[in-house]
mmCIF file with all atom_site columns, C-alpha atoms and ligand atoms in Angstrom:
data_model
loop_
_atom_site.group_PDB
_atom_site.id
_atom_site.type_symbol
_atom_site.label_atom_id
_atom_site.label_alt_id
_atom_site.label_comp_id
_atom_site.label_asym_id
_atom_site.label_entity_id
_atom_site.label_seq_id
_atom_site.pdbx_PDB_ins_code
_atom_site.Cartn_x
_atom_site.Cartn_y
_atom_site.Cartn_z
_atom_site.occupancy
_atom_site.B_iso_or_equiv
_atom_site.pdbx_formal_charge
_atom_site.auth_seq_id
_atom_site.auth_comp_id
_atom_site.auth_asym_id
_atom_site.auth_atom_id
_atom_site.pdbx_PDB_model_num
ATOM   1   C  CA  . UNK A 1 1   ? 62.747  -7.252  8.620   1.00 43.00 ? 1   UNK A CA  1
ATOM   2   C  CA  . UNK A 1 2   ? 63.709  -4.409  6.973   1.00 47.00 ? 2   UNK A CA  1
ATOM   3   C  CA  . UNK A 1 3   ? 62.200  -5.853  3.902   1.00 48.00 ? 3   UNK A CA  1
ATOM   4   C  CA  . UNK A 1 4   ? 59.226  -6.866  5.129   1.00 46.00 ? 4   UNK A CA  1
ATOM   5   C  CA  . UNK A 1 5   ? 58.973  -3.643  6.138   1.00 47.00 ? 5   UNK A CA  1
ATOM   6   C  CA  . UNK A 1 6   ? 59.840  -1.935  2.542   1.00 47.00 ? 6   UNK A CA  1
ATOM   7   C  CA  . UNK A 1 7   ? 56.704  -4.585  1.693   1.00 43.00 ? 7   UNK A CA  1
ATOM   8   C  CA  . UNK A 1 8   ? 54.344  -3.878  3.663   1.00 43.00 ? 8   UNK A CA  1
ATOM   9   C  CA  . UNK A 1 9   ? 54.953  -0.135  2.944   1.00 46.00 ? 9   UNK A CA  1
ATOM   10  C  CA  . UNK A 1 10  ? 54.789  -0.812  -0.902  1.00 45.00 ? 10  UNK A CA  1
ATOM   11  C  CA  . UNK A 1 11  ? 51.446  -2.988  -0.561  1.00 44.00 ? 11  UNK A CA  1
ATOM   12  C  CA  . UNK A 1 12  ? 50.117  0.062   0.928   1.00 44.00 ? 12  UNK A CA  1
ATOM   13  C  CA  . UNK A 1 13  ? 50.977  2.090   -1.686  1.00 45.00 ? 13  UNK A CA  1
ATOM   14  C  CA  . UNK A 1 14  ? 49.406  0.019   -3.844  1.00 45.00 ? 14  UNK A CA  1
ATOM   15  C  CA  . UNK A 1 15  ? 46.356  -1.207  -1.869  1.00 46.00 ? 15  UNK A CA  1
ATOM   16  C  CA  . UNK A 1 16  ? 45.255  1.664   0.290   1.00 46.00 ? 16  UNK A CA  1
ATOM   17  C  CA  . UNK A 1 17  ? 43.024  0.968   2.783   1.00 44.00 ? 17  UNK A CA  1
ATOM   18  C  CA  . UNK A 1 18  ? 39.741  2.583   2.186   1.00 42.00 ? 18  UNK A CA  1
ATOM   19  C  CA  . UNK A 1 19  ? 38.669  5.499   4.278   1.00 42.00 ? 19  UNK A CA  1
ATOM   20  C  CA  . UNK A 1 20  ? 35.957  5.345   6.425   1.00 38.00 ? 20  UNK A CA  1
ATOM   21  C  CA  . UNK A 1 21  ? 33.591  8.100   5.277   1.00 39.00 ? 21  UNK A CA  1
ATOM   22  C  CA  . UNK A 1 22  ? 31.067  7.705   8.822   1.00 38.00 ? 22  UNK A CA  1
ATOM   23  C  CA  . UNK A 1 23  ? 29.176  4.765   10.006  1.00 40.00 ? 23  UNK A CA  1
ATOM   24  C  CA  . UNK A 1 24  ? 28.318  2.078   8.245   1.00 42.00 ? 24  UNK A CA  1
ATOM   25  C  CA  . UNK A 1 25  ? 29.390  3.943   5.076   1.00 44.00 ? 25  UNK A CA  1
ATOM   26  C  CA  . UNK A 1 26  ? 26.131  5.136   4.708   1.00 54.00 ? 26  UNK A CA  1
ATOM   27  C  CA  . UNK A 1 27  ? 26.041  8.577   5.308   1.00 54.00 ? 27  UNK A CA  1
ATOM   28  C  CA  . UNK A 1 28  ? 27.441  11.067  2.943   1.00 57.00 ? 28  UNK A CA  1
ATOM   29  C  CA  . UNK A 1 29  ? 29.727  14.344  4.449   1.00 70.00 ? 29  UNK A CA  1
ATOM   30  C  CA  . UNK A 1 30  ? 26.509  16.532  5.260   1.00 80.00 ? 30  UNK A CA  1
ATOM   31  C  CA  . UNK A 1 31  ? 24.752  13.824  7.065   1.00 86.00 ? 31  UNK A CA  1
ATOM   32  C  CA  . UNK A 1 32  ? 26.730  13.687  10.234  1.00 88.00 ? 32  UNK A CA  1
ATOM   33  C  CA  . UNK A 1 33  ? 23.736  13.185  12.801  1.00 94.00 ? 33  UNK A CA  1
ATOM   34  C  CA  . UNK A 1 34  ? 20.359  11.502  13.248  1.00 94.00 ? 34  UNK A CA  1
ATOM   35  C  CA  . UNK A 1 35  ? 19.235  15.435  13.224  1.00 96.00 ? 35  UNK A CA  1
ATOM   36  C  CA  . UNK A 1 36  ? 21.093  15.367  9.786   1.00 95.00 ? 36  UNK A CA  1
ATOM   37  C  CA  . UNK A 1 37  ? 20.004  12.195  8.393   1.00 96.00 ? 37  UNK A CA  1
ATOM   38  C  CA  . UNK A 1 38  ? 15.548  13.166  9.467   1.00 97.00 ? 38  UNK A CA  1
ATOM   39  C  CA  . UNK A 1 39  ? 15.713  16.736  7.733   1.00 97.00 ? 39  UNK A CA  1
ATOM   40  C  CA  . UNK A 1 40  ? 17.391  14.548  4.407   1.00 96.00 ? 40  UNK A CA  1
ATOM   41  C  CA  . UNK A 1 41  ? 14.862  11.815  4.925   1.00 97.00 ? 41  UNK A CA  1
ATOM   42  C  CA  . UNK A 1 42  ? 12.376  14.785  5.447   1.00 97.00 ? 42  UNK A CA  1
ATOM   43  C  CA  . UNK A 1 43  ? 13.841  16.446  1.762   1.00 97.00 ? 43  UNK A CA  1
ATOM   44  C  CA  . UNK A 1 44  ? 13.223  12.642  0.032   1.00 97.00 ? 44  UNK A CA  1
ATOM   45  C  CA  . UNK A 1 45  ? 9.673   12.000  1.127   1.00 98.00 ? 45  UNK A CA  1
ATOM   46  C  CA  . UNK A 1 46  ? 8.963   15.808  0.082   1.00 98.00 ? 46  UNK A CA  1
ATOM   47  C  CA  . UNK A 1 47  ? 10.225  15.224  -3.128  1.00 97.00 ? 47  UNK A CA  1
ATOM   48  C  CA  . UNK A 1 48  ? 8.611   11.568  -3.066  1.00 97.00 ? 48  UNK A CA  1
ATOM   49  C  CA  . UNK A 1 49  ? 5.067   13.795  -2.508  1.00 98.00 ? 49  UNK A CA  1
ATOM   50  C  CA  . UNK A 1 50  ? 5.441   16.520  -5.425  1.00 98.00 ? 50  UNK A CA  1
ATOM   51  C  CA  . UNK A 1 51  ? 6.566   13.615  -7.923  1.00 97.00 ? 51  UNK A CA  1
ATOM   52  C  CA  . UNK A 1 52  ? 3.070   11.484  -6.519  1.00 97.00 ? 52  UNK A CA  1
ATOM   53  C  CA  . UNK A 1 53  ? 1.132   14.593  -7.098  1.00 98.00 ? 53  UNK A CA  1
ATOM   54  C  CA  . UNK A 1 54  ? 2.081   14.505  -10.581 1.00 97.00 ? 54  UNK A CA  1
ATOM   55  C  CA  . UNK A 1 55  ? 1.982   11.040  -10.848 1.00 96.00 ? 55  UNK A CA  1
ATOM   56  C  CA  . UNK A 1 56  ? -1.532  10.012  -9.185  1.00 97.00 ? 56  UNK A CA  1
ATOM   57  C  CA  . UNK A 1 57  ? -3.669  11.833  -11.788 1.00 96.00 ? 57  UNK A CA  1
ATOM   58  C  CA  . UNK A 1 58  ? -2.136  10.052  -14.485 1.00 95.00 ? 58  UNK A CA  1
ATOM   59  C  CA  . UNK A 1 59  ? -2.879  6.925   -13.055 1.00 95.00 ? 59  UNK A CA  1
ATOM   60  C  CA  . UNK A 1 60  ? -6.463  7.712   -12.834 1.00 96.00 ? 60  UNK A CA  1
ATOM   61  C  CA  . UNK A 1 61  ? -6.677  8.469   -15.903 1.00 95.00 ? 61  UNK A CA  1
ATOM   62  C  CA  . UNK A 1 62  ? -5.774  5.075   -17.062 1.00 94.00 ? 62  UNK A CA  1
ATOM   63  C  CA  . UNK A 1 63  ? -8.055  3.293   -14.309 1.00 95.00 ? 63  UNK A CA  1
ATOM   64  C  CA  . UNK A 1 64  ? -10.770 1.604   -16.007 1.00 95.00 ? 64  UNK A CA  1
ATOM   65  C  CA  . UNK A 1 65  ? -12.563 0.650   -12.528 1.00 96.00 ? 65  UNK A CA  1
ATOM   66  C  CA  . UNK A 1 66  ? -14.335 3.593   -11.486 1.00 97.00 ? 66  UNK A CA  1
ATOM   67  C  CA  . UNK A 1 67  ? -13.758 3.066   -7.338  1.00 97.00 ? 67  UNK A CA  1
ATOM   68  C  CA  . UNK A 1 68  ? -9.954  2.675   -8.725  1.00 97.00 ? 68  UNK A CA  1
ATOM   69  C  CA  . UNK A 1 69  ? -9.646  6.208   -10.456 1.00 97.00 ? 69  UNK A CA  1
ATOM   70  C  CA  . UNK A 1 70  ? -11.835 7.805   -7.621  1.00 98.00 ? 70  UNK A CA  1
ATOM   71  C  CA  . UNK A 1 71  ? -9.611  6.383   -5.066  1.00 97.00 ? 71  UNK A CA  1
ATOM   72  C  CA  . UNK A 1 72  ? -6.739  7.549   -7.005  1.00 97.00 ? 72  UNK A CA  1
ATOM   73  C  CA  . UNK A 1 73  ? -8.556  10.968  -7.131  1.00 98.00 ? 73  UNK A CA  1
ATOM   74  C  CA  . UNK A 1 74  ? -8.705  10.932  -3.504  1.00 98.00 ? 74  UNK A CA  1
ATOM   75  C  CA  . UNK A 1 75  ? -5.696  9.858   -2.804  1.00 98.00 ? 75  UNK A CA  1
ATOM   76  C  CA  . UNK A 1 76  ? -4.185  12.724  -5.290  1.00 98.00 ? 76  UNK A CA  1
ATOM   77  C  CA  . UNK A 1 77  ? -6.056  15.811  -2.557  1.00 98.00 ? 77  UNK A CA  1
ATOM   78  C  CA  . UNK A 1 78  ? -4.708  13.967  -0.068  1.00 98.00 ? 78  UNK A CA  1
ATOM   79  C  CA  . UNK A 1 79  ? -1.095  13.863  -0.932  1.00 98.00 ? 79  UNK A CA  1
ATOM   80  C  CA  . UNK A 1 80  ? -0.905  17.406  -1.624  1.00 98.00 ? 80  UNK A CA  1
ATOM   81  C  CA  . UNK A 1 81  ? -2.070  17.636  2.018   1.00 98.00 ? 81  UNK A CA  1
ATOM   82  C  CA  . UNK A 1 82  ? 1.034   15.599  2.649   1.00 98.00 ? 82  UNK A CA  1
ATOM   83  C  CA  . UNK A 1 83  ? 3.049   18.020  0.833   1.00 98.00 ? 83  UNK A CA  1
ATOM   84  C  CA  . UNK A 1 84  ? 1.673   21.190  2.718   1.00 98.00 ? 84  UNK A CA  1
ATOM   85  C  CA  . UNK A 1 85  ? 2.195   19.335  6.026   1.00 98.00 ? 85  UNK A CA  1
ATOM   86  C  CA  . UNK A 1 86  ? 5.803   18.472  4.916   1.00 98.00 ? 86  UNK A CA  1
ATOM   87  C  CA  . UNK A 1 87  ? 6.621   22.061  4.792   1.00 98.00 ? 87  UNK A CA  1
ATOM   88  C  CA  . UNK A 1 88  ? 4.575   22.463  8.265   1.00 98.00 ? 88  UNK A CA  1
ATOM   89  C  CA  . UNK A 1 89  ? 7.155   19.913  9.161   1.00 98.00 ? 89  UNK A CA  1
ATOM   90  C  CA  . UNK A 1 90  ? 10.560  21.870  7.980   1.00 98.00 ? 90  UNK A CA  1
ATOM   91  C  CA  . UNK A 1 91  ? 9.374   25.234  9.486   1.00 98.00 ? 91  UNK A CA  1
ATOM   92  C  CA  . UNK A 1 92  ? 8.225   23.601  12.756  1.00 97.00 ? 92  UNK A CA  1
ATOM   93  C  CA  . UNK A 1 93  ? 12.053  21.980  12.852  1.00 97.00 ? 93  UNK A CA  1
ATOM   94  C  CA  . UNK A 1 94  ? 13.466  25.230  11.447  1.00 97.00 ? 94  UNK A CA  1
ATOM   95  C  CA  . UNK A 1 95  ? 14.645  23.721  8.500   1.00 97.00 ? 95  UNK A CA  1
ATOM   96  C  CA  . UNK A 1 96  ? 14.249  25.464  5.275   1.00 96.00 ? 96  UNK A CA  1
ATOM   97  C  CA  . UNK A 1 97  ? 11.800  23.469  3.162   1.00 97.00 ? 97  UNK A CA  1
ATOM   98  C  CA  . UNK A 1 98  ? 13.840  21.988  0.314   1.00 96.00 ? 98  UNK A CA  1
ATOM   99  C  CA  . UNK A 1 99  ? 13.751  18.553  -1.958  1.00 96.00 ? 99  UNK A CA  1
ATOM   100 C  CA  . UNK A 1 100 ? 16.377  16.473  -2.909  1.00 94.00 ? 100 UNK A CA  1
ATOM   101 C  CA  . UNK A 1 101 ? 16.301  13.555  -5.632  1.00 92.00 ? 101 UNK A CA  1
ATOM   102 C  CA  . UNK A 1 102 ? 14.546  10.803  -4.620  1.00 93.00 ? 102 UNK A CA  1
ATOM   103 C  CA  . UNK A 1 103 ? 15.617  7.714   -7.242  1.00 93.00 ? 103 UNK A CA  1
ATOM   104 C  CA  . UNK A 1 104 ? 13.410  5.597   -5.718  1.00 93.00 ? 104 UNK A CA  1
ATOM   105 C  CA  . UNK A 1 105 ? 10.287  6.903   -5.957  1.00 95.00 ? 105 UNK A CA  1
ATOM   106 C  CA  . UNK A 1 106 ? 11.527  7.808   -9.661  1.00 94.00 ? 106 UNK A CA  1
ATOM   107 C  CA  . UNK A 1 107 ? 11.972  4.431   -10.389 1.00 94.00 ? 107 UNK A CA  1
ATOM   108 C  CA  . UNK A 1 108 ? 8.978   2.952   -8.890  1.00 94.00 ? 108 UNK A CA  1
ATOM   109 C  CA  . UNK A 1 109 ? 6.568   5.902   -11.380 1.00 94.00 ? 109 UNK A CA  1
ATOM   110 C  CA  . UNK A 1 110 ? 8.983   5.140   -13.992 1.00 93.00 ? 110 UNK A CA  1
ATOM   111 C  CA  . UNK A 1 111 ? 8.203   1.624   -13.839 1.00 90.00 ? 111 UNK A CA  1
ATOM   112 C  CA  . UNK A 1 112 ? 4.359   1.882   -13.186 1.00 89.00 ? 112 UNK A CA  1
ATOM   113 C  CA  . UNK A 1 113 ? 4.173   4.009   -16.615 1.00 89.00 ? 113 UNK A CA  1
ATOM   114 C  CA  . UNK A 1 114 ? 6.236   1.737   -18.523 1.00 89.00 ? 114 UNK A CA  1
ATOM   115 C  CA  . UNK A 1 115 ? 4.130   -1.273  -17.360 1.00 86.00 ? 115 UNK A CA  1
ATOM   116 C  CA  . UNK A 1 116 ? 0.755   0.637   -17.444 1.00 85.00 ? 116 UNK A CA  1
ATOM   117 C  CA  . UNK A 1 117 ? 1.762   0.872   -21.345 1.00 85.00 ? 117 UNK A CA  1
ATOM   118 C  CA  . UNK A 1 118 ? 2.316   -2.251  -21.562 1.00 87.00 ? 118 UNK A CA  1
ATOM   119 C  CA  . UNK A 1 119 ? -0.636  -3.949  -20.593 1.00 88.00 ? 119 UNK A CA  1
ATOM   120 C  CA  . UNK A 1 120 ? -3.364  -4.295  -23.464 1.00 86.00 ? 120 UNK A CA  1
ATOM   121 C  CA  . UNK A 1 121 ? -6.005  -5.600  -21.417 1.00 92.00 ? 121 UNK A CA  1
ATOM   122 C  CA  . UNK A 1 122 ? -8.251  -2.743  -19.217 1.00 91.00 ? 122 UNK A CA  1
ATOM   123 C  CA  . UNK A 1 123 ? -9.277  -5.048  -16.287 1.00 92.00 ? 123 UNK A CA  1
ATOM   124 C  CA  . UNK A 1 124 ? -5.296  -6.768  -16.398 1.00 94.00 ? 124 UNK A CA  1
ATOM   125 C  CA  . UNK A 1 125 ? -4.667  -2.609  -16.292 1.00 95.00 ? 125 UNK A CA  1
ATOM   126 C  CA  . UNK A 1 126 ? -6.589  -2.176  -13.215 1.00 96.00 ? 126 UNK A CA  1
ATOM   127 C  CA  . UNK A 1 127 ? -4.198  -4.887  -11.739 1.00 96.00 ? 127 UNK A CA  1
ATOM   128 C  CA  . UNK A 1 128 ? -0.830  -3.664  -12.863 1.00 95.00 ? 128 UNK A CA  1
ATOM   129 C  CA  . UNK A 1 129 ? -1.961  0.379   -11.324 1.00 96.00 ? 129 UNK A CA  1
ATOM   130 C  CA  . UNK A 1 130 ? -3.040  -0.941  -8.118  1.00 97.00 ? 130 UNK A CA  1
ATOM   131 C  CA  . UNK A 1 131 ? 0.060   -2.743  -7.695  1.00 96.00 ? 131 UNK A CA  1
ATOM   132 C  CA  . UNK A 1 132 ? 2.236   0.024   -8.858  1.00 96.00 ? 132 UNK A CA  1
ATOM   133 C  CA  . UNK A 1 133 ? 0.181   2.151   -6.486  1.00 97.00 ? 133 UNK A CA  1
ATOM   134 C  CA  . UNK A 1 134 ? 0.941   -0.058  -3.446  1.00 97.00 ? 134 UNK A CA  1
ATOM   135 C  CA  . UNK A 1 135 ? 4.219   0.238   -4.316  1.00 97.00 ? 135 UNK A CA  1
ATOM   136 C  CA  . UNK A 1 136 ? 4.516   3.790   -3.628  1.00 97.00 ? 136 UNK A CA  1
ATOM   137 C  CA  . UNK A 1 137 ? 2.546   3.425   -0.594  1.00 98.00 ? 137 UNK A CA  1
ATOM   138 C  CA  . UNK A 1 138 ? 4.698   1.218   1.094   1.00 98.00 ? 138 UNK A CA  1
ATOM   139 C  CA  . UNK A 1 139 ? 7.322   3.318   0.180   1.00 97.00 ? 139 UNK A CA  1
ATOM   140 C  CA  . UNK A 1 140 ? 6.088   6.061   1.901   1.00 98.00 ? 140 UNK A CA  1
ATOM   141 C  CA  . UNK A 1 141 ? 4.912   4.079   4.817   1.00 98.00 ? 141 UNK A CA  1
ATOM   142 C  CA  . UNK A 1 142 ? 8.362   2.835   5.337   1.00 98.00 ? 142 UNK A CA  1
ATOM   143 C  CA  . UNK A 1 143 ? 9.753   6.044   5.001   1.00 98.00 ? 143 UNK A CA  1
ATOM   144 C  CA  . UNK A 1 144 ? 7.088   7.852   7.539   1.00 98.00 ? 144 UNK A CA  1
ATOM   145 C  CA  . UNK A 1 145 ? 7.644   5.216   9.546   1.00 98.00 ? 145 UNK A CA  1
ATOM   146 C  CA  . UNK A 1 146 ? 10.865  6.168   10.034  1.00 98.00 ? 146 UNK A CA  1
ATOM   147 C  CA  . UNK A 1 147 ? 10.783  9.882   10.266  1.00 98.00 ? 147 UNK A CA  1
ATOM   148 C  CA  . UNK A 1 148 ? 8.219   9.498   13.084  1.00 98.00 ? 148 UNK A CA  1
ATOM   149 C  CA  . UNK A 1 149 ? 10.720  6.985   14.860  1.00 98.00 ? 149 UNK A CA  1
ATOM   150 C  CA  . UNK A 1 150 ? 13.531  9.656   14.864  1.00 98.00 ? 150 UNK A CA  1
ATOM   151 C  CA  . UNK A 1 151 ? 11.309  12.764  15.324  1.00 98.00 ? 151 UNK A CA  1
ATOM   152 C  CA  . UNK A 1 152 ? 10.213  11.336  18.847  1.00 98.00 ? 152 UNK A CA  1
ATOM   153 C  CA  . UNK A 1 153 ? 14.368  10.420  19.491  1.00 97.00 ? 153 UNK A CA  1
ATOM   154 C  CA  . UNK A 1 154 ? 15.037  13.754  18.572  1.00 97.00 ? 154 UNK A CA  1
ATOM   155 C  CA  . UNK A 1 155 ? 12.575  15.106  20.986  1.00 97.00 ? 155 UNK A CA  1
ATOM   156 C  CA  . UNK A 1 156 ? 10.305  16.611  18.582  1.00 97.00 ? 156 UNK A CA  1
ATOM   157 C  CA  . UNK A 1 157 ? 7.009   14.767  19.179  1.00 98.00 ? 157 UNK A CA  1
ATOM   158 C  CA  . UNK A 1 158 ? 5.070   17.760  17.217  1.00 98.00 ? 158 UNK A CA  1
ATOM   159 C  CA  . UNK A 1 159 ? 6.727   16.911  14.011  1.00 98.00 ? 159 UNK A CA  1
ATOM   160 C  CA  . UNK A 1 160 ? 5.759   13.184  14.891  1.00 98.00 ? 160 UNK A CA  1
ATOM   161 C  CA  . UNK A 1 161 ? 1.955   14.045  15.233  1.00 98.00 ? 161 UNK A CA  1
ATOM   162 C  CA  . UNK A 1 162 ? 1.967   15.990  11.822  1.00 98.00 ? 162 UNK A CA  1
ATOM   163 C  CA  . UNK A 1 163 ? 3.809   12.630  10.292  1.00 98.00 ? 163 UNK A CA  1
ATOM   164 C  CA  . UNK A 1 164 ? 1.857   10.082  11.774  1.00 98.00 ? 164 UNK A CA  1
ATOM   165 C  CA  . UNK A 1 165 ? -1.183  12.025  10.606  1.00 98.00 ? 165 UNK A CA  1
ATOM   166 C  CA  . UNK A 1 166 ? -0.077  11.345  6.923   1.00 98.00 ? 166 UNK A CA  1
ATOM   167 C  CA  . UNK A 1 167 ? 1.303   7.637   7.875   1.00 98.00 ? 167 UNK A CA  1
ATOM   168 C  CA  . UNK A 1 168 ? -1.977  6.731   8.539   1.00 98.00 ? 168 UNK A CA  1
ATOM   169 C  CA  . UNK A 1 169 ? -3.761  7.857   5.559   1.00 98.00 ? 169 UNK A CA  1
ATOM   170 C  CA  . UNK A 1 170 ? -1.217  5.899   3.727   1.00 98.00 ? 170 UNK A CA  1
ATOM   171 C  CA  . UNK A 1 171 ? -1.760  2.885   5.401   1.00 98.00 ? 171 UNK A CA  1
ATOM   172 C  CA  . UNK A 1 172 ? -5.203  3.682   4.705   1.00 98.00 ? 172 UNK A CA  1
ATOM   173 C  CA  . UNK A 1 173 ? -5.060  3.776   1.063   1.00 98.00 ? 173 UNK A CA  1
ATOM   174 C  CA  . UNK A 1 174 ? -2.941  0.881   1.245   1.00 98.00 ? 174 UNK A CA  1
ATOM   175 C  CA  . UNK A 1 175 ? -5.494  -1.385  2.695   1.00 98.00 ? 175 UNK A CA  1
ATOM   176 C  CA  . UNK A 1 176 ? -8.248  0.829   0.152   1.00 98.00 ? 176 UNK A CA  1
ATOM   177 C  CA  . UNK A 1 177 ? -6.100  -0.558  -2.924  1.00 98.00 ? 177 UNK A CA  1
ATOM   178 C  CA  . UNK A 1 178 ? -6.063  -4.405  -1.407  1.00 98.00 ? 178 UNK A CA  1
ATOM   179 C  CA  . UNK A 1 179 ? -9.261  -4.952  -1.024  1.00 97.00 ? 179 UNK A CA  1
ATOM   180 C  CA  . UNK A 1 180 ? -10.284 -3.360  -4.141  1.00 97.00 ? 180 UNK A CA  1
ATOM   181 C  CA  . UNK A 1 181 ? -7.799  -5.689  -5.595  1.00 96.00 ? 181 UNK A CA  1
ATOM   182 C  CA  . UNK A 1 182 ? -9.382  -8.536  -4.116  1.00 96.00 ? 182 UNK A CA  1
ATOM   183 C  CA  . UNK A 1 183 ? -12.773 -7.875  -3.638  1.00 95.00 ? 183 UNK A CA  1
ATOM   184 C  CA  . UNK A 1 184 ? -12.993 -7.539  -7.494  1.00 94.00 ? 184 UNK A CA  1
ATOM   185 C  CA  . UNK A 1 185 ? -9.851  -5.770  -9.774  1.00 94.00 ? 185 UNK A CA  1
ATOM   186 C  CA  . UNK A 1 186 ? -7.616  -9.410  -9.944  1.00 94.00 ? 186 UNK A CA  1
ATOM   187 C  CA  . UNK A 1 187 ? -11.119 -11.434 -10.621 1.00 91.00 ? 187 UNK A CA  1
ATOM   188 C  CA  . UNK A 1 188 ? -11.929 -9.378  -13.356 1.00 91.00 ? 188 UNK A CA  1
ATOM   189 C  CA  . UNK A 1 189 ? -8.571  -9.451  -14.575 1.00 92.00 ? 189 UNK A CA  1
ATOM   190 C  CA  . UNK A 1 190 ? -7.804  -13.179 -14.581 1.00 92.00 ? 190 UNK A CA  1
ATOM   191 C  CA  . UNK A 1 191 ? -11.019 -13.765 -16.666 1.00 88.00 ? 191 UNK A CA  1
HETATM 192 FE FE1 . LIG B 2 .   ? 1.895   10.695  0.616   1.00 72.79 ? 1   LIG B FE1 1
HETATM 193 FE FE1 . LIG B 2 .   ? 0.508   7.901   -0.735  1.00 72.79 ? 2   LIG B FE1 1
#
């Protein structure tokens, strides 16, 4: 027994058990709440926002179509909109207005730019920017979605009206860049 004991003792030694850094392992040692875990989320998307202001010009740039580059145009005043009602956002939740890394939306310009270069063909263009476009915008629509979710749980339905206010013109532009795609960007492209 005593053995066993001396065993067990020296496995666990060897094979620690791993510690639990908070549910699920997700969150990291300054996200301890759901209070926590909307101001990062709230940090991401604002990040997410300056990076897409930088980004959406570019793209229209490379748009052929000439509804595609307007609509990236508009798109471009409206997300820096989003990024002046982000900070309404922070300072209505007395959070100082900060941004943190987002990788993901990184990757997802990355990858638009490395595609948009290449692709030889202008109308085949047109395809690959509206795609990488909707890419971003259901990226932010999932993330919106979720910051209104835990706004309202976290009793703070005026942050979820400012959100939803920028969800919507997301989903907007999302539906925008489909049926442009369809209506006549992919036809073009796949002749
Ligand atoms: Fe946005
Ligand atoms: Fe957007």
């Amino acid at each position: 027994m005593a053995k066993y004991a001396a065993f067990v003792q020296a496995g666990a030694a060897v094979f620690p058990k791993p510690k639990r850094t908070g549910t699920m392992g997700l969150f990291t040692k300054d996200i301890k709440t759901m209070n926590d875990l909307f101001v990062h989320q709230l940090q991401d998307i604002y990040y997410a926002e300056q990076q897409l202001t930088k980004a959406l010009p570019k793209m229209a740039e490379k748009a052929n179509d000439p509804q595609l580059k307007q609509g990236f145009l508009t798109h471009l005043e409206e997300t820096k909109q989003h990024v002046k009602r982000l900070e309404e956002v922070f300072k209505m939740h007395g959070a100082q207005v900060k941004a943190v890394d987002c990788p993901a939306i990184d990757g997802i310009i990355e990858e638009a730019d490395e595609t948009a270069g290449d692709v030889a063909d202008k109308a085949v263009l047109d395809a690959a920017l509206i795609n990488a476009a909707q890419a971003a915008e259901h990226y932010e629509i999932v993330r919106y979605g979720s910051l209104i979710a835990w706004a309202k749980q976290l009793g703070r339905n005026d942050c979820a009206t400012v959100l939803a206010k920028t969800l919507e013109e997301e989903k907007a532009t999302d539906k925008k860049l489909t049926s442009l795609a369809e209506s006549k960007v992919n036809l073009r492209a796949a002749s």
